[in-house]
mmCIF file of N, CA and C in Angstrom:
data_model
loop_
_atom_site.group_PDB
_atom_site.id
_atom_site.type_symbol
_atom_site.label_atom_id
_atom_site.label_comp_id
_atom_site.label_asym_id
_atom_site.label_seq_id
_atom_site.Cartn_x
_atom_site.Cartn_y
_atom_site.Cartn_z
ATOM 1 N N UNK A 1 215.017 -23.821 108.139
ATOM 2 C CA UNK A 1 213.838 -24.670 108.173
ATOM 3 C C UNK A 1 213.206 -24.654 109.567
ATOM 4 N N UNK A 2 214.043 -24.778 110.585
ATOM 5 C CA UNK A 2 213.535 -24.798 111.964
ATOM 6 C C UNK A 2 212.888 -23.459 112.317
ATOM 7 N N UNK A 3 213.447 -22.367 111.826
ATOM 8 C CA UNK A 3 212.897 -21.037 112.113
ATOM 9 C C UNK A 3 211.501 -20.901 111.504
ATOM 10 N N UNK A 4 211.326 -21.387 110.273
ATOM 11 C CA UNK A 4 210.008 -21.322 109.638
ATOM 12 C C UNK A 4 208.995 -22.181 110.394
ATOM 13 N N UNK A 5 209.426 -23.325 110.852
ATOM 14 C CA UNK A 5 208.546 -24.214 111.611
ATOM 15 C C UNK A 5 208.134 -23.562 112.924
ATOM 16 N N UNK A 6 209.087 -22.935 113.597
ATOM 17 C CA UNK A 6 208.771 -22.238 114.848
ATOM 18 C C UNK A 6 207.814 -21.073 114.609
ATOM 19 N N UNK A 7 208.036 -20.338 113.512
ATOM 20 C CA UNK A 7 207.168 -19.210 113.186
ATOM 21 C C UNK A 7 205.745 -19.699 112.895
ATOM 22 N N UNK A 8 205.625 -20.792 112.171
ATOM 23 C CA UNK A 8 204.319 -21.374 111.863
ATOM 24 C C UNK A 8 203.626 -21.853 113.137
ATOM 25 N N UNK A 9 204.366 -22.508 113.994
ATOM 26 C CA UNK A 9 203.812 -22.973 115.264
ATOM 27 C C UNK A 9 203.317 -21.800 116.096
ATOM 28 N N UNK A 10 204.099 -20.735 116.151
ATOM 29 C CA UNK A 10 203.701 -19.543 116.894
ATOM 30 C C UNK A 10 202.414 -18.948 116.331
ATOM 31 N N UNK A 11 202.314 -18.884 114.995
ATOM 32 C CA UNK A 11 201.105 -18.350 114.362
ATOM 33 C C UNK A 11 199.879 -19.186 114.712
ATOM 34 N N UNK A 12 200.042 -20.500 114.691
ATOM 35 C CA UNK A 12 198.917 -21.381 115.007
ATOM 36 C C UNK A 12 198.465 -21.198 116.462
ATOM 37 N N UNK A 13 199.419 -21.074 117.367
ATOM 38 C CA UNK A 13 199.069 -20.839 118.771
ATOM 39 C C UNK A 13 198.372 -19.493 118.934
ATOM 40 N N UNK A 14 198.835 -18.498 118.211
ATOM 41 C CA UNK A 14 198.240 -17.172 118.275
ATOM 42 C C UNK A 14 196.795 -17.207 117.753
ATOM 43 N N UNK A 15 196.578 -17.919 116.649
ATOM 44 C CA UNK A 15 195.230 -18.041 116.100
ATOM 45 C C UNK A 15 194.304 -18.781 117.062
ATOM 46 N N UNK A 16 194.827 -19.805 117.701
ATOM 47 C CA UNK A 16 194.026 -20.571 118.643
ATOM 48 C C UNK A 16 193.588 -19.685 119.819
ATOM 49 N N UNK A 17 194.503 -18.855 120.302
ATOM 50 C CA UNK A 17 194.168 -17.951 121.400
ATOM 51 C C UNK A 17 193.078 -16.961 121.002
ATOM 52 N N UNK A 18 193.099 -16.531 119.739
ATOM 53 C CA UNK A 18 192.073 -15.607 119.263
ATOM 54 C C UNK A 18 190.722 -16.303 119.085
ATOM 55 N N UNK A 19 190.739 -17.575 118.684
ATOM 56 C CA UNK A 19 189.504 -18.293 118.380
ATOM 57 C C UNK A 19 188.832 -18.884 119.612
ATOM 58 N N UNK A 20 189.546 -19.125 120.674
ATOM 59 C CA UNK A 20 188.990 -19.788 121.843
ATOM 60 C C UNK A 20 187.772 -19.057 122.410
ATOM 61 N N UNK A 21 187.807 -17.747 122.645
ATOM 62 C CA UNK A 21 186.603 -17.074 123.157
ATOM 63 C C UNK A 21 185.436 -17.179 122.177
ATOM 64 N N UNK A 22 185.724 -17.111 120.891
ATOM 65 C CA UNK A 22 184.681 -17.205 119.880
ATOM 66 C C UNK A 22 184.007 -18.576 119.926
ATOM 67 N N UNK A 23 184.786 -19.625 120.077
ATOM 68 C CA UNK A 23 184.233 -20.973 120.156
ATOM 69 C C UNK A 23 183.393 -21.152 121.411
ATOM 70 N N UNK A 24 183.856 -20.572 122.513
ATOM 71 C CA UNK A 24 183.098 -20.658 123.777
ATOM 72 C C UNK A 24 181.757 -19.948 123.644
ATOM 73 N N UNK A 25 181.761 -18.775 123.026
ATOM 74 C CA UNK A 25 180.507 -18.048 122.819
ATOM 75 C C UNK A 25 179.565 -18.832 121.916
ATOM 76 N N UNK A 26 180.109 -19.426 120.880
ATOM 77 C CA UNK A 26 179.296 -20.231 119.963
ATOM 78 C C UNK A 26 178.674 -21.422 120.683
ATOM 79 N N UNK A 27 179.464 -22.093 121.522
ATOM 80 C CA UNK A 27 178.964 -23.242 122.273
ATOM 81 C C UNK A 27 177.837 -22.823 123.202
ATOM 82 N N UNK A 28 178.007 -21.701 123.911
ATOM 83 C CA UNK A 28 176.962 -21.207 124.812
ATOM 84 C C UNK A 28 175.702 -20.838 124.032
ATOM 85 N N UNK A 29 175.875 -20.222 122.856
ATOM 86 C CA UNK A 29 174.731 -19.844 122.030
ATOM 87 C C UNK A 29 173.955 -21.084 121.591
ATOM 88 N N UNK A 30 174.674 -22.122 121.174
ATOM 89 C CA UNK A 30 174.012 -23.353 120.728
ATOM 90 C C UNK A 30 173.272 -24.008 121.882
ATOM 91 N N UNK A 31 173.878 -24.064 123.057
ATOM 92 C CA UNK A 31 173.211 -24.650 124.220
ATOM 93 C C UNK A 31 171.958 -23.866 124.585
ATOM 94 N N UNK A 32 172.051 -22.542 124.592
ATOM 95 C CA UNK A 32 170.911 -21.697 124.923
ATOM 96 C C UNK A 32 169.796 -21.864 123.897
ATOM 97 N N UNK A 33 170.160 -21.908 122.630
ATOM 98 C CA UNK A 33 169.165 -22.090 121.572
ATOM 99 C C UNK A 33 168.453 -23.426 121.715
ATOM 100 N N UNK A 34 169.208 -24.467 122.034
ATOM 101 C CA UNK A 34 168.624 -25.797 122.216
ATOM 102 C C UNK A 34 167.644 -25.801 123.383
ATOM 103 N N UNK A 35 168.034 -25.202 124.503
ATOM 104 C CA UNK A 35 167.147 -25.160 125.661
ATOM 105 C C UNK A 35 165.897 -24.327 125.375
ATOM 106 N N UNK A 36 166.052 -23.226 124.664
ATOM 107 C CA UNK A 36 164.886 -22.411 124.302
ATOM 108 C C UNK A 36 163.948 -23.176 123.378
ATOM 109 N N UNK A 37 164.511 -23.959 122.473
ATOM 110 C CA UNK A 37 163.686 -24.767 121.573
ATOM 111 C C UNK A 37 162.898 -25.805 122.367
ATOM 112 N N UNK A 38 163.550 -26.449 123.316
ATOM 113 C CA UNK A 38 162.863 -27.445 124.151
ATOM 114 C C UNK A 38 161.761 -26.779 124.965
ATOM 115 N N UNK A 39 162.042 -25.613 125.545
ATOM 116 C CA UNK A 39 161.017 -24.910 126.326
ATOM 117 C C UNK A 39 159.822 -24.530 125.465
ATOM 118 N N UNK A 40 160.089 -24.046 124.259
ATOM 119 C CA UNK A 40 159.002 -23.685 123.350
ATOM 120 C C UNK A 40 158.151 -24.880 122.979
ATOM 121 N N UNK A 41 158.812 -25.996 122.684
ATOM 122 C CA UNK A 41 158.078 -27.220 122.354
ATOM 123 C C UNK A 41 157.270 -27.691 123.554
ATOM 124 N N UNK A 42 157.852 -27.578 124.728
ATOM 125 C CA UNK A 42 157.158 -27.985 125.956
ATOM 126 C C UNK A 42 155.890 -27.152 126.171
ATOM 127 N N UNK A 43 155.991 -25.846 125.979
ATOM 128 C CA UNK A 43 154.824 -24.982 126.149
ATOM 129 C C UNK A 43 153.750 -25.282 125.104
ATOM 130 N N UNK A 44 154.162 -25.540 123.869
ATOM 131 C CA UNK A 44 153.216 -25.866 122.807
ATOM 132 C C UNK A 44 152.487 -27.172 123.118
ATOM 133 N N UNK A 45 153.242 -28.173 123.564
ATOM 134 C CA UNK A 45 152.638 -29.467 123.899
ATOM 135 C C UNK A 45 151.673 -29.314 125.068
ATOM 136 N N UNK A 46 152.086 -28.550 126.073
ATOM 137 C CA UNK A 46 151.227 -28.365 127.244
ATOM 138 C C UNK A 46 149.907 -27.708 126.842
ATOM 139 N N UNK A 47 149.941 -26.711 125.960
ATOM 140 C CA UNK A 47 148.707 -26.050 125.542
ATOM 141 C C UNK A 47 147.829 -26.995 124.724
ATOM 142 N N UNK A 48 148.435 -27.853 123.915
ATOM 143 C CA UNK A 48 147.636 -28.818 123.140
ATOM 144 C C UNK A 48 147.020 -29.881 124.032
ATOM 145 N N UNK A 49 147.778 -30.342 125.022
ATOM 146 C CA UNK A 49 147.249 -31.354 125.939
ATOM 147 C C UNK A 49 146.002 -30.823 126.637
ATOM 148 N N UNK A 50 146.042 -29.571 127.031
ATOM 149 C CA UNK A 50 144.907 -28.979 127.742
ATOM 150 C C UNK A 50 143.647 -28.946 126.881
ATOM 151 N N UNK A 51 143.794 -28.857 125.555
ATOM 152 C CA UNK A 51 142.630 -28.766 124.664
ATOM 153 C C UNK A 51 142.130 -30.121 124.176
ATOM 154 N N UNK A 52 142.930 -31.169 124.285
ATOM 155 C CA UNK A 52 142.546 -32.477 123.746
ATOM 156 C C UNK A 52 141.662 -33.253 124.704
ATOM 157 N N UNK A 53 140.820 -34.081 124.091
ATOM 158 C CA UNK A 53 140.063 -35.024 124.920
ATOM 159 C C UNK A 53 140.974 -36.222 125.185
ATOM 160 N N UNK A 54 140.670 -37.011 126.211
ATOM 161 C CA UNK A 54 141.523 -38.163 126.520
ATOM 162 C C UNK A 54 141.636 -39.099 125.309
ATOM 163 N N UNK A 55 142.799 -39.625 125.089
ATOM 164 C CA UNK A 55 143.003 -40.536 123.970
ATOM 165 C C UNK A 55 144.478 -40.763 123.709
ATOM 166 N N UNK A 56 144.752 -41.378 122.566
ATOM 167 C CA UNK A 56 146.111 -41.766 122.212
ATOM 168 C C UNK A 56 147.004 -40.540 122.016
ATOM 169 N N UNK A 57 146.498 -39.520 121.291
ATOM 170 C CA UNK A 57 147.316 -38.331 121.040
ATOM 171 C C UNK A 57 147.670 -37.622 122.338
ATOM 172 N N UNK A 58 146.708 -37.550 123.234
ATOM 173 C CA UNK A 58 146.964 -36.883 124.510
ATOM 174 C C UNK A 58 148.009 -37.658 125.310
ATOM 175 N N UNK A 59 147.933 -38.969 125.288
ATOM 176 C CA UNK A 59 148.903 -39.807 125.992
ATOM 177 C C UNK A 59 150.295 -39.637 125.386
ATOM 178 N N UNK A 60 150.371 -39.616 124.050
ATOM 179 C CA UNK A 60 151.650 -39.427 123.383
ATOM 180 C C UNK A 60 152.265 -38.083 123.753
ATOM 181 N N UNK A 61 151.457 -37.022 123.704
ATOM 182 C CA UNK A 61 151.979 -35.694 124.025
ATOM 183 C C UNK A 61 152.410 -35.612 125.490
ATOM 184 N N UNK A 62 151.671 -36.272 126.369
ATOM 185 C CA UNK A 62 152.056 -36.278 127.787
ATOM 186 C C UNK A 62 153.406 -36.979 127.972
ATOM 187 N N UNK A 63 153.625 -38.075 127.247
ATOM 188 C CA UNK A 63 154.915 -38.777 127.376
ATOM 189 C C UNK A 63 156.043 -37.921 126.791
ATOM 190 N N UNK A 64 155.759 -37.218 125.682
ATOM 191 C CA UNK A 64 156.778 -36.322 125.095
ATOM 192 C C UNK A 64 157.110 -35.195 126.065
ATOM 193 N N UNK A 65 156.095 -34.688 126.748
ATOM 194 C CA UNK A 65 156.304 -33.624 127.727
ATOM 195 C C UNK A 65 157.198 -34.110 128.869
ATOM 196 N N UNK A 66 157.015 -35.324 129.316
ATOM 197 C CA UNK A 66 157.862 -35.880 130.377
ATOM 198 C C UNK A 66 159.316 -35.979 129.905
ATOM 199 N N UNK A 67 159.519 -36.410 128.640
ATOM 200 C CA UNK A 67 160.885 -36.492 128.112
ATOM 201 C C UNK A 67 161.537 -35.128 128.022
ATOM 202 N N UNK A 68 160.773 -34.117 127.616
ATOM 203 C CA UNK A 68 161.317 -32.763 127.537
ATOM 204 C C UNK A 68 161.673 -32.235 128.917
ATOM 205 N N UNK A 69 160.829 -32.509 129.901
ATOM 206 C CA UNK A 69 161.137 -32.081 131.271
ATOM 207 C C UNK A 69 162.406 -32.752 131.768
ATOM 208 N N UNK A 70 162.575 -34.017 131.448
ATOM 209 C CA UNK A 70 163.798 -34.739 131.853
ATOM 210 C C UNK A 70 165.028 -34.112 131.184
ATOM 211 N N UNK A 71 164.904 -33.732 129.909
ATOM 212 C CA UNK A 71 166.022 -33.129 129.182
ATOM 213 C C UNK A 71 166.366 -31.763 129.753
ATOM 214 N N UNK A 72 165.352 -31.001 130.172
ATOM 215 C CA UNK A 72 165.609 -29.681 130.750
ATOM 216 C C UNK A 72 166.231 -29.775 132.136
ATOM 217 N N UNK A 73 165.930 -30.834 132.863
ATOM 218 C CA UNK A 73 166.438 -30.963 134.237
ATOM 219 C C UNK A 73 167.840 -31.555 134.297
ATOM 220 N N UNK A 74 168.417 -31.928 133.157
ATOM 221 C CA UNK A 74 169.776 -32.501 133.152
ATOM 222 C C UNK A 74 170.773 -31.500 133.623
#
């Protein structure tokens, strides 16, 4: 019984060692994708702000742009 438990434990450790780089790559990909999405939204908002006349929508987009800049600077 103890031998089977040790063998199972060894297999789990071996699998974890194989999966760790994959998880790290996935985490980096998700972070990069999130930052690219924020940058794209920021550029879209900036181009819309430039075309709008002063008003509520322009103020809202300007405040959203400030929040995106804060998120990118974290």
